[in-house]
mmCIF file of C-alpha atoms in Angstrom:
data_model
loop_
_atom_site.group_PDB
_atom_site.id
_atom_site.type_symbol
_atom_site.label_atom_id
_atom_site.label_comp_id
_atom_site.label_asym_id
_atom_site.label_seq_id
_atom_site.Cartn_x
_atom_site.Cartn_y
_atom_site.Cartn_z
ATOM 1 C CA MET A 128 54.195 83.528 117.891
ATOM 2 C CA SER A 129 55.173 81.797 121.233
ATOM 3 C CA PHE A 130 52.775 79.956 123.397
ATOM 4 C CA SER A 131 53.917 82.626 126.324
ATOM 5 C CA GLU A 132 52.285 85.206 124.248
ATOM 6 C CA ILE A 133 49.030 83.380 124.902
ATOM 7 C CA THR A 134 49.463 82.889 128.392
ATOM 8 C CA ASN A 135 50.711 86.445 129.046
ATOM 9 C CA ILE A 136 47.389 87.716 127.802
ATOM 10 C CA LEU A 137 44.917 85.126 128.858
ATOM 11 C CA PRO A 138 44.458 84.300 132.476
ATOM 12 C CA HIS A 139 42.969 80.876 131.716
ATOM 13 C CA ARG A 140 44.903 77.655 132.523
ATOM 14 C CA TYR A 141 44.429 73.999 132.391
ATOM 15 C CA PRO A 142 41.923 72.562 131.987
ATOM 16 C CA PHE A 143 40.266 75.825 130.693
ATOM 17 C CA LEU A 144 42.864 77.319 128.325
ATOM 18 C CA LEU A 145 41.255 76.614 124.973
ATOM 19 C CA ILE A 146 43.742 78.107 122.548
ATOM 20 C CA ASP A 147 46.909 76.396 121.416
ATOM 21 C CA ARG A 148 48.353 78.907 118.691
ATOM 22 C CA ILE A 149 47.792 82.367 117.339
ATOM 23 C CA GLU A 150 47.811 81.626 113.622
ATOM 24 C CA LYS A 151 47.482 85.180 112.529
ATOM 25 C CA TYR A 152 46.801 88.581 113.814
ATOM 26 C CA GLU A 153 46.091 91.559 111.757
ATOM 27 C CA GLU A 154 45.672 94.880 113.641
ATOM 28 C CA ASP A 155 42.165 96.136 113.791
ATOM 29 C CA GLU A 156 41.190 93.539 111.379
ATOM 30 C CA ARG A 157 41.083 89.953 112.755
ATOM 31 C CA ILE A 158 42.688 87.273 114.646
ATOM 32 C CA ILE A 159 42.960 83.666 113.619
ATOM 33 C CA CYS A 160 43.570 80.997 116.595
ATOM 34 C CA ILE A 161 43.820 77.300 116.627
ATOM 35 C CA LYS A 162 42.430 74.738 119.044
ATOM 36 C CA ASN A 163 43.527 71.138 118.687
ATOM 37 C CA VAL A 164 40.890 68.811 119.908
ATOM 38 C CA THR A 165 42.142 65.559 121.161
ATOM 39 C CA ILE A 166 40.499 62.471 122.824
ATOM 40 C CA ASN A 167 42.579 63.346 126.027
ATOM 41 C CA GLU A 168 40.421 66.539 126.644
ATOM 42 C CA SER A 169 38.882 66.234 130.232
ATOM 43 C CA PHE A 170 35.357 67.066 128.841
ATOM 44 C CA PHE A 171 35.202 63.950 126.563
ATOM 45 C CA VAL A 172 35.165 61.677 129.700
ATOM 46 C CA GLY A 173 31.473 62.642 130.242
ATOM 47 C CA HIS A 174 30.531 64.295 126.923
ATOM 48 C CA PHE A 175 29.899 61.726 126.001
ATOM 49 C CA PRO A 176 31.447 58.332 126.957
ATOM 50 C CA GLU A 177 30.282 56.498 123.876
ATOM 51 C CA LYS A 178 30.221 59.465 121.622
ATOM 52 C CA PRO A 179 32.740 62.151 122.181
ATOM 53 C CA VAL A 180 31.522 65.575 120.968
ATOM 54 C CA MET A 181 33.101 68.904 122.079
ATOM 55 C CA PRO A 182 30.396 70.836 124.070
ATOM 56 C CA GLY A 183 29.176 73.859 122.250
ATOM 57 C CA VAL A 184 29.625 76.212 125.246
ATOM 58 C CA LEU A 185 33.373 75.294 125.068
ATOM 59 C CA ILE A 186 33.435 76.295 121.363
ATOM 60 C CA VAL A 187 31.940 79.599 122.434
ATOM 61 C CA GLU A 188 34.435 79.891 125.331
ATOM 62 C CA ALA A 189 37.466 79.004 122.864
ATOM 63 C CA ALA A 190 36.067 81.936 120.585
ATOM 64 C CA ALA A 191 35.829 84.359 123.617
ATOM 65 C CA GLN A 192 39.421 83.666 124.360
ATOM 66 C CA ALA A 193 40.377 84.312 120.944
ATOM 67 C CA GLY A 194 38.639 87.619 121.411
ATOM 68 C CA ILE A 195 40.443 88.296 124.395
ATOM 69 C CA LEU A 196 43.726 87.736 122.590
ATOM 70 C CA PHE A 197 42.607 90.142 119.969
ATOM 71 C CA PHE A 198 41.700 92.676 122.447
ATOM 72 C CA GLY A 199 44.859 92.221 124.487
ATOM 73 C CA LYS A 200 47.142 92.427 121.285
ATOM 74 C CA SER A 201 45.182 95.538 120.190
ATOM 75 C CA ASN A 202 45.701 97.177 123.703
ATOM 76 C CA GLY A 203 49.288 96.103 123.905
ATOM 77 C CA LEU A 204 48.651 93.843 126.899
ATOM 78 C CA ASP A 205 50.836 91.081 125.411
ATOM 79 C CA SER A 206 53.983 91.714 127.702
ATOM 80 C CA GLU A 207 54.370 91.205 131.365
ATOM 81 C CA ASN A 208 51.219 93.362 132.281
ATOM 82 C CA GLU A 209 48.926 92.468 135.113
ATOM 83 C CA GLN A 210 46.224 90.297 133.629
ATOM 84 C CA GLU A 211 42.780 91.763 133.390
ATOM 85 C CA GLU A 212 39.547 90.138 134.422
ATOM 86 C CA TYR A 213 37.289 89.397 131.579
ATOM 87 C CA LEU A 214 33.572 88.795 131.556
ATOM 88 C CA LEU A 215 31.412 87.391 128.806
ATOM 89 C CA THR A 216 28.237 89.356 128.842
ATOM 90 C CA SER A 217 26.267 88.298 125.687
ATOM 91 C CA VAL A 218 26.583 85.410 123.227
ATOM 92 C CA LYS A 219 24.438 84.750 119.961
ATOM 93 C CA VAL A 220 25.573 81.493 118.415
ATOM 94 C CA ASN A 221 24.717 78.883 115.720
ATOM 95 C CA PHE A 222 26.236 75.347 115.954
ATOM 96 C CA ILE A 223 26.231 73.749 112.438
ATOM 97 C CA LYS A 224 28.259 70.711 112.888
ATOM 98 C CA SER A 225 29.841 68.555 115.700
ATOM 99 C CA VAL A 226 33.500 68.968 116.772
ATOM 100 C CA VAL A 227 35.070 65.442 117.550
ATOM 101 C CA PRO A 228 38.534 64.345 118.667
ATOM 102 C CA GLY A 229 41.078 64.843 116.076
ATOM 103 C CA ASP A 230 39.701 67.971 114.695
ATOM 104 C CA THR A 231 41.572 71.307 114.522
ATOM 105 C CA LEU A 232 39.280 74.211 115.212
ATOM 106 C CA TRP A 233 40.169 77.443 113.402
ATOM 107 C CA ILE A 234 38.673 80.361 115.166
ATOM 108 C CA GLU A 235 38.393 83.670 113.307
ATOM 109 C CA ILE A 236 37.539 86.866 115.309
ATOM 110 C CA ILE A 237 36.460 90.013 113.715
ATOM 111 C CA PRO A 238 35.860 92.985 115.788
ATOM 112 C CA ILE A 239 32.527 94.714 115.196
ATOM 113 C CA LYS A 240 33.061 97.601 117.794
ATOM 114 C CA LEU A 241 35.835 98.062 120.403
ATOM 115 C CA ILE A 242 35.961 100.545 123.392
ATOM 116 C CA SER A 243 38.709 100.747 125.870
ATOM 117 C CA SER A 244 36.858 98.431 128.143
ATOM 118 C CA ALA A 245 34.788 96.127 126.150
ATOM 119 C CA GLY A 246 34.029 94.880 122.547
ATOM 120 C CA ILE A 247 31.604 93.172 120.289
ATOM 121 C CA PHE A 248 33.046 90.612 118.135
ATOM 122 C CA LYS A 249 31.803 88.200 115.270
ATOM 123 C CA PHE A 250 33.289 84.625 115.190
ATOM 124 C CA THR A 251 33.497 81.894 112.843
ATOM 125 C CA CYS A 252 34.940 78.363 113.744
ATOM 126 C CA LYS A 253 36.003 75.959 110.853
ATOM 127 C CA VAL A 254 37.223 72.444 110.802
ATOM 128 C CA ASP A 255 38.771 71.450 107.439
ATOM 129 C CA GLU A 256 37.572 74.737 105.832
ATOM 130 C CA GLU A 257 34.053 73.856 106.909
ATOM 131 C CA ILE A 258 32.141 76.198 109.107
ATOM 132 C CA VAL A 259 31.211 74.304 112.408
ATOM 133 C CA SER A 260 29.611 77.133 114.379
ATOM 134 C CA LYS A 261 29.497 80.939 114.033
ATOM 135 C CA GLY A 262 28.100 83.950 116.057
ATOM 136 C CA GLU A 263 28.730 87.084 118.064
ATOM 137 C CA PHE A 264 29.572 87.851 121.543
ATOM 138 C CA VAL A 265 30.080 90.750 123.867
ATOM 139 C CA PHE A 266 32.754 90.842 126.571
ATOM 140 C CA ALA A 267 33.994 93.593 129.114
ATOM 141 C CA VAL A 268 37.100 94.139 131.106
ATOM 142 C CA LYS A 269 36.416 94.441 134.821
ATOM 143 C CA MET B 185 19.864 107.952 107.158
ATOM 144 C CA THR B 186 18.045 110.921 108.468
ATOM 145 C CA LEU B 187 17.491 111.001 112.294
ATOM 146 C CA ASN B 188 13.940 109.635 113.167
ATOM 147 C CA LYS B 189 12.930 109.071 116.948
ATOM 148 C CA GLU B 190 10.582 106.157 115.932
ATOM 149 C CA ARG B 191 13.580 104.197 114.236
ATOM 150 C CA VAL B 192 15.629 104.866 117.238
ATOM 151 C CA GLN B 193 12.815 103.337 119.434
ATOM 152 C CA GLU B 194 12.684 100.327 117.122
ATOM 153 C CA ILE B 195 16.551 99.839 117.338
ATOM 154 C CA ILE B 196 16.596 100.060 121.165
ATOM 155 C CA ALA B 197 13.694 97.515 121.368
ATOM 156 C CA GLU B 198 15.606 95.271 119.027
ATOM 157 C CA ILE B 199 18.775 95.453 121.014
ATOM 158 C CA LEU B 200 17.198 95.188 124.520
ATOM 159 C CA ASP B 201 14.686 92.447 123.055
ATOM 160 C CA VAL B 202 11.560 94.151 124.345
ATOM 161 C CA GLU B 203 8.337 95.211 122.731
ATOM 162 C CA ILE B 204 8.500 98.594 121.124
ATOM 163 C CA GLU B 205 5.603 99.823 123.457
ATOM 164 C CA GLU B 206 7.871 99.165 126.319
ATOM 165 C CA VAL B 207 10.478 101.625 125.198
ATOM 166 C CA LEU B 208 8.732 104.716 126.765
ATOM 167 C CA GLU B 209 10.543 108.072 126.257
ATOM 168 C CA ASN B 210 11.953 107.991 129.783
ATOM 169 C CA ALA B 211 12.118 104.317 130.584
ATOM 170 C CA ASN B 212 15.563 103.609 132.031
ATOM 171 C CA PHE B 213 17.228 100.691 130.008
ATOM 172 C CA VAL B 214 18.705 99.271 133.163
ATOM 173 C CA GLU B 215 16.110 99.878 135.653
ATOM 174 C CA ASP B 216 12.989 99.624 133.736
ATOM 175 C CA LEU B 217 13.812 97.320 130.811
ATOM 176 C CA GLU B 218 16.254 95.031 132.769
ATOM 177 C CA ALA B 219 19.142 95.608 130.322
ATOM 178 C CA ASP B 220 22.677 95.063 131.712
ATOM 179 C CA SER B 221 25.081 97.990 131.210
ATOM 180 C CA LEU B 222 26.911 96.529 128.213
ATOM 181 C CA LYS B 223 23.572 96.635 126.212
ATOM 182 C CA ALA B 224 24.591 100.247 125.869
ATOM 183 C CA LEU B 225 27.682 99.259 123.754
ATOM 184 C CA GLU B 226 25.552 97.229 121.371
ATOM 185 C CA LEU B 227 23.176 99.920 121.242
ATOM 186 C CA LEU B 228 26.092 102.345 120.271
ATOM 187 C CA ALA B 229 27.229 100.029 117.595
ATOM 188 C CA ALA B 230 23.676 99.445 116.008
ATOM 189 C CA LEU B 231 23.115 103.343 115.956
ATOM 190 C CA GLU B 232 26.403 103.968 114.448
ATOM 191 C CA ARG B 233 25.606 101.307 111.678
ATOM 192 C CA GLU B 234 22.047 102.730 111.065
ATOM 193 C CA PHE B 235 22.787 106.258 110.980
ATOM 194 C CA GLY B 236 26.365 106.150 109.462
ATOM 195 C CA ILE B 237 27.934 108.081 112.655
ATOM 196 C CA ARG B 238 30.418 107.784 115.021
ATOM 197 C CA ILE B 239 29.425 108.049 118.778
ATOM 198 C CA SER B 240 32.440 108.493 121.021
ATOM 199 C CA GLU B 241 33.120 106.165 124.073
ATOM 200 C CA ASN B 242 32.331 108.897 126.573
ATOM 201 C CA LYS B 243 28.933 109.166 125.387
ATOM 202 C CA LEU B 244 28.136 105.659 126.306
ATOM 203 C CA GLY B 245 26.949 106.628 129.801
ATOM 204 C CA LYS B 246 24.308 108.869 128.371
ATOM 205 C CA LEU B 247 22.445 106.093 126.512
ATOM 206 C CA ARG B 248 20.092 105.394 129.193
ATOM 207 C CA SER B 249 16.676 106.075 128.007
ATOM 208 C CA LEU B 250 14.927 106.763 124.501
ATOM 209 C CA ASN B 251 15.085 110.565 125.146
ATOM 210 C CA GLU B 252 18.706 110.602 126.513
ATOM 211 C CA THR B 253 19.719 108.477 123.508
ATOM 212 C CA TYR B 254 17.839 110.704 121.121
ATOM 213 C CA ASP B 255 19.556 113.791 122.496
ATOM 214 C CA VAL B 256 22.930 112.391 122.112
ATOM 215 C CA LEU B 257 22.095 111.749 118.369
ATOM 216 C CA VAL B 258 20.684 115.211 117.821
ATOM 217 C CA GLU B 259 23.898 116.557 119.162
ATOM 218 C CA ILE B 260 26.011 114.651 116.709
ATOM 219 C CA MET B 261 23.721 114.800 113.663
ATOM 220 C CA CYS B 262 21.935 118.162 113.871
#
């Protein structure tokens, strides 16, 4: 899948576009996306100068963006449509392990409930097959 | 699972993160229990899971209080 497919659905741009690749999409079932984390990320400048760790809220943001990609693809929004506005309204999350420069974050999103204007999703983020965070979120399309 | 108003009340309390006693029959989720409107979607999903039913999207706006939610369930299940 090409990168333009991601930017056609997601309104996010640098430095807040947190998905590099859609690895797998199964209709109605799941999406798996990748975020490559490098030392050049702008947030590592301050988080933290001596010990770079990807902020947990940005892991949640990456998962939410993967959720939007799932939602967009499910609703056929992956062409030249006008982009929607998305609002994250509720998050439950556990952070299990730190994500550091050099890691590849594998984000799997499974829909729990989808309606035309919102969705509830479960997410699991892994690095090297190991779970680094997992949780659930709800977002709405404005 | 058979329909039971006390169980519906428990689920609402759990999803809205309030005490069961606060979920009065006509307490409005948004105005009285400070829920945001998307809590109705979480509630819908939880009720579907609990009672093994499908609640259509157009009923979402009717999940406003315990009584109104219960009426929706009665309509579907009874």
